[in-house]
Short mmCIF file of C-alpha atoms and ligand atoms in Angstrom, two decimals:
data_model
loop_
_atom_site.label_atom_id
_atom_site.label_comp_id
_atom_site.label_asym_id
_atom_site.label_seq_id
_atom_site.Cartn_x
_atom_site.Cartn_y
_atom_site.Cartn_z
CA UNK N 1 208.59 156.04 18.16
CA UNK N 2 205.13 156.32 19.70
CA UNK N 3 203.38 159.71 19.71
CA UNK N 4 203.56 161.33 23.14
CA UNK N 5 200.32 161.58 25.04
CA UNK N 6 197.75 164.20 23.91
CA UNK N 7 197.60 167.01 26.49
CA UNK N 8 193.91 167.80 27.25
CA UNK N 9 192.52 170.51 29.53
CA UNK N 10 188.93 170.10 30.72
CA UNK N 11 187.49 173.55 31.58
CA UNK N 12 184.29 173.88 33.59
CA UNK N 13 182.45 176.85 34.91
CA UNK N 14 181.83 174.70 38.14
CA UNK N 15 178.99 176.67 39.68
CA UNK N 16 175.80 174.57 39.31
CA UNK N 17 177.54 171.70 41.11
CA UNK N 18 178.29 174.00 44.09
CA UNK N 19 174.87 175.64 44.25
CA UNK N 20 172.36 172.89 43.43
CA UNK N 21 172.13 169.66 45.42
CA UNK N 22 170.60 167.64 42.60
CA UNK N 23 173.50 168.55 40.33
CA UNK N 24 176.03 167.87 43.05
CA UNK N 25 174.54 164.38 43.45
CA UNK N 26 175.17 163.61 39.73
CA UNK N 27 178.57 165.31 39.59
CA UNK N 28 179.93 165.37 43.20
CA UNK N 29 183.39 166.52 42.06
CA UNK N 30 182.12 168.68 39.19
CA UNK N 31 181.40 167.97 35.54
CA UNK N 32 185.12 168.58 34.82
CA UNK N 33 186.21 165.71 37.12
CA UNK N 34 183.63 163.37 35.56
CA UNK N 35 184.95 164.08 32.11
CA UNK N 36 188.63 164.07 33.20
CA UNK N 37 187.90 160.71 34.89
CA UNK N 38 186.84 158.82 31.79
CA UNK N 39 189.49 160.56 29.63
CA UNK N 40 192.12 159.53 32.16
CA UNK N 41 191.33 155.82 31.49
CA UNK N 42 192.75 156.33 27.96
CA UNK N 43 196.47 155.61 27.86
CA UNK N 44 197.15 158.17 25.12
CA UNK N 45 195.58 161.11 26.97
CA UNK N 46 197.26 163.36 29.59
CA UNK N 47 194.40 165.12 31.35
CA UNK N 48 194.37 168.41 33.31
CA UNK N 49 191.39 170.39 34.69
CA UNK N 50 190.69 174.11 35.10
CA UNK N 51 187.61 176.14 36.23
CA UNK N 52 186.24 179.61 36.29
CA UNK N 53 187.05 180.70 39.84
CA UNK N 54 190.80 179.93 39.56
CA UNK N 55 193.17 182.85 38.85
CA UNK N 56 192.85 183.66 35.13
CA UNK N 57 190.13 180.92 35.08
CA UNK N 58 192.91 178.37 35.23
CA UNK N 59 193.80 179.22 31.61
CA UNK N 60 197.14 181.03 32.06
CA UNK N 61 199.53 181.41 29.11
CA UNK N 62 201.55 178.52 30.49
CA UNK N 63 198.53 176.16 30.74
CA UNK N 64 197.31 176.99 27.23
CA UNK N 65 200.83 176.72 25.91
CA UNK N 66 200.83 173.08 27.04
CA UNK N 67 197.27 172.37 25.92
CA UNK N 68 196.66 170.54 22.63
CA UNK N 69 192.89 170.09 23.13
CA UNK N 70 190.60 172.26 25.36
CA UNK N 71 187.15 171.03 26.41
CA UNK N 72 184.69 173.77 27.42
CA UNK N 73 181.55 173.50 29.63
CA UNK N 74 179.90 176.73 30.77
CA UNK N 75 176.31 177.98 31.34
CA UNK N 76 175.32 180.48 34.01
CA UNK N 77 178.46 182.62 34.10
CA UNK N 78 179.51 183.06 30.44
CA UNK N 79 179.67 186.80 31.09
CA UNK N 80 182.21 186.34 33.92
CA UNK N 81 184.79 184.88 31.55
CA UNK N 82 187.35 187.64 30.99
CA UNK N 83 187.80 188.95 27.49
CA UNK N 84 191.63 188.58 27.96
CA UNK N 85 191.21 184.81 28.46
CA UNK N 86 188.79 184.57 25.57
CA UNK N 87 191.27 186.35 23.34
CA UNK N 88 194.02 183.98 24.54
CA UNK N 89 191.98 180.84 23.85
CA UNK N 90 190.99 182.16 20.40
CA UNK N 91 194.63 182.84 19.55
CA UNK N 92 195.57 179.29 20.56
CA UNK N 93 192.79 177.77 18.45
CA UNK N 94 193.97 179.79 15.44
CA UNK N 95 197.47 178.55 16.04
CA UNK N 96 196.35 174.95 16.04
CA UNK N 97 194.86 173.95 19.44
CA UNK N 98 191.71 171.81 19.28
CA UNK N 99 188.53 173.01 21.01
CA UNK N 100 185.54 170.87 22.02
CA UNK N 101 182.51 172.93 23.13
CA UNK N 102 179.87 171.05 25.10
CA UNK N 103 176.11 171.64 25.61
CA UNK N 104 175.37 175.13 26.97
CA UNK N 105 178.84 176.24 25.83
CA UNK N 106 176.94 177.15 22.66
CA UNK N 107 176.50 180.58 24.25
CA UNK N 108 180.06 180.96 25.62
CA UNK N 109 182.08 183.98 24.60
CA UNK N 110 184.71 181.80 22.97
CA UNK N 111 182.30 179.76 20.81
CA UNK N 112 180.36 182.83 19.63
CA UNK N 113 183.57 184.59 18.82
CA UNK N 114 184.92 181.63 16.80
CA UNK N 115 181.58 181.11 15.00
CA UNK N 116 180.98 184.80 14.39
CA UNK N 117 177.24 184.37 15.07
CA UNK N 118 174.88 184.45 18.03
CA UNK N 119 174.67 180.61 18.35
CA UNK N 120 171.16 180.79 19.89
CA UNK N 121 168.64 177.99 19.82
CA UNK N 122 165.30 176.81 21.30
CA UNK N 123 165.29 174.91 24.58
CA UNK N 124 163.03 173.14 27.08
CA UNK N 125 163.72 171.31 30.35
CA UNK N 126 161.05 168.61 30.37
CA UNK N 127 162.79 165.20 30.48
CA UNK N 128 162.59 164.79 26.68
CA UNK N 129 164.09 161.62 25.30
CA UNK N 130 166.92 162.43 22.82
CA UNK N 131 167.84 160.17 19.87
CA UNK N 132 171.17 161.11 18.27
CA UNK N 133 171.44 159.93 14.70
CA UNK N 134 174.96 159.20 13.46
CA UNK N 135 174.79 160.66 9.99
CA UNK N 136 178.55 160.41 9.19
CA UNK N 137 179.63 156.85 10.24
CA UNK N 138 182.97 157.21 8.39
CA UNK N 139 184.14 160.09 10.62
CA UNK N 140 186.75 159.41 13.33
CA UNK N 141 184.47 161.07 15.97
CA UNK N 142 181.57 158.63 15.33
CA UNK N 143 183.62 155.41 15.57
CA UNK N 144 182.09 152.89 18.00
CA UNK N 145 178.71 154.59 17.73
CA UNK N 146 176.01 152.63 15.88
CA UNK N 147 173.40 154.06 13.62
CA UNK N 148 171.98 156.07 16.55
CA UNK N 149 172.02 156.19 20.34
CA UNK N 150 169.52 157.43 22.85
CA UNK N 151 169.65 159.44 26.04
CA UNK N 152 166.60 158.61 28.14
CA UNK N 153 166.03 162.16 29.51
CA UNK N 154 167.75 165.43 28.49
CA UNK N 155 167.10 169.13 28.07
CA UNK N 156 165.76 169.75 24.52
CA UNK N 157 167.71 171.92 22.15
CA UNK N 158 165.87 172.76 18.92
CA UNK N 159 166.56 174.37 15.59
CA UNK N 160 167.13 176.95 14.26
CA UNK N 161 170.64 176.89 15.81
CA UNK N 162 172.42 180.13 15.01
CA UNK N 163 175.68 178.63 13.80
CA UNK N 164 177.52 179.03 10.45
CA UNK N 165 177.01 175.94 8.22
CA UNK N 166 179.35 173.32 9.73
CA UNK N 167 182.32 171.81 7.78
CA UNK N 168 180.95 168.42 8.77
CA UNK N 169 177.63 167.48 10.42
CA UNK N 170 178.06 164.26 12.41
CA UNK N 171 174.94 164.01 14.60
CA UNK N 172 171.36 165.15 14.24
CA UNK N 173 169.16 164.83 17.31
CA UNK N 174 165.48 164.13 17.48
CA UNK N 175 163.57 164.85 20.67
CA UNK N 176 160.36 163.29 21.97
CA UNK N 177 158.70 166.68 21.78
CA UNK N 178 159.20 166.62 17.99
CA UNK N 179 162.14 169.04 17.53
CA UNK N 180 165.43 168.30 15.72
CA UNK N 181 168.90 169.76 16.28
CA UNK N 182 172.35 169.67 14.72
CA UNK N 183 173.94 168.08 17.79
CA UNK N 184 177.45 167.22 16.59
CA UNK N 185 179.31 169.43 14.14
CA UNK N 186 182.87 170.45 13.17
CA UNK N 187 184.59 173.59 11.88
CA UNK N 188 188.13 174.63 11.12
CA UNK N 189 189.24 177.97 12.52
CA UNK N 190 192.77 179.05 11.53
CA UNK N 191 194.92 175.92 12.08
CA UNK N 192 192.65 174.58 14.85
CA UNK N 193 189.75 172.15 14.83
CA UNK N 194 186.48 172.88 16.62
CA UNK N 195 183.78 170.37 17.60
CA UNK N 196 180.42 171.15 19.17
CA UNK N 197 178.59 168.31 20.95
CA UNK N 198 175.16 168.93 22.45
CA UNK N 199 174.49 166.56 25.37
CA UNK N 200 175.32 167.45 28.95
CA UNK N 201 172.67 169.46 30.77
CA UNK N 202 173.85 169.62 34.38
CA UNK N 203 170.79 168.01 35.99
CA UNK N 204 171.03 164.80 33.86
CA UNK N 205 173.78 162.16 34.13
CA UNK N 206 174.65 162.34 30.40
CA UNK N 207 178.45 162.40 30.90
CA UNK N 208 178.14 159.08 32.71
CA UNK N 209 176.68 157.45 29.55
CA UNK N 210 179.15 155.37 27.60
CA UNK N 211 178.17 156.58 24.06
CA UNK N 212 178.61 160.22 25.14
CA UNK N 213 182.02 159.37 26.59
CA UNK N 214 183.06 157.54 23.44
CA UNK N 215 182.19 160.59 21.26
CA UNK N 216 184.18 162.93 23.57
CA UNK N 217 187.20 160.62 23.67
CA UNK N 218 187.10 160.26 19.83
CA UNK N 219 186.75 164.03 19.51
CA UNK N 220 189.85 164.68 21.61
CA UNK N 221 191.93 162.42 19.29
CA UNK N 222 190.43 164.12 16.18
CA UNK N 223 190.94 167.67 17.46
CA UNK N 224 194.55 167.10 18.60
CA UNK N 225 196.89 169.94 17.60
CA UNK N 226 198.81 168.81 14.50
CA UNK N 227 200.74 172.07 13.83
CA UNK N 228 201.36 175.24 15.83
CA UNK N 229 201.75 178.29 13.67
CA UNK N 230 201.82 181.69 15.36
CA UNK N 231 200.11 184.64 13.66
CA UNK N 232 202.34 186.85 11.50
CA UNK N 233 201.73 189.29 8.67
CA UNK N 234 205.14 190.14 7.23
CA UNK N 235 206.45 191.65 3.99
CA UNK N 236 208.53 189.25 1.92
CA UNK N 237 211.03 189.51 -0.96
CA UNK N 238 210.09 187.78 -4.26
CA UNK N 239 211.37 184.20 -4.79
CA UNK N 240 212.35 184.97 -8.42
CA UNK N 241 214.80 187.73 -9.53
ZN1 ZN B 301 171.43 172.95 29.77
#
């Protein structure tokens, strides 16, 4: 029997697109719809979207219950995400749900909580060219990506990046200003898998670029929930008399 489709929820803050004409031109229906659009072309993915200004940010118990992989894009309104929802997402990751955090999601409440660190970095908006080196070509997330790929213009993110040492480091970026950055990295948290992927500043069309899309599609398949184990901390009787 074939595996049922992977249930993905693409979550977006969805503010820049409504406030800034240049961003709206690149993502007329929002970053979430762009990402959902290319994921939807994959027969094995069942895609749903949610955003900040929906009730409970669109991440109700029922939605998260059905979600196997959650994708997160946020930037200007991290502080508006309710702690109740952050707690709920964290619990689902620990139970086995996959989480893919994109670009400025590095400073989201959920990523900082799961990493246990500030997740700060250096940045510059100056049309830097970005070259992403694929340093783990055997990994499922880097399949279809050559030795490297380039994004003609992006916001620069530079080291030091305040993350715990990743379980796996998949991409290292070089920028035309000279900086480097750990731009693709994985962690396990509880029973869930977490992937951080750097590209996607709102004023550049990075999510329209095929290599970026390939990495995100691969990451969804890699992060798929394989078990769901709810938290418990119970006394037990010995197995032997
Ligand atoms: Zn940015």
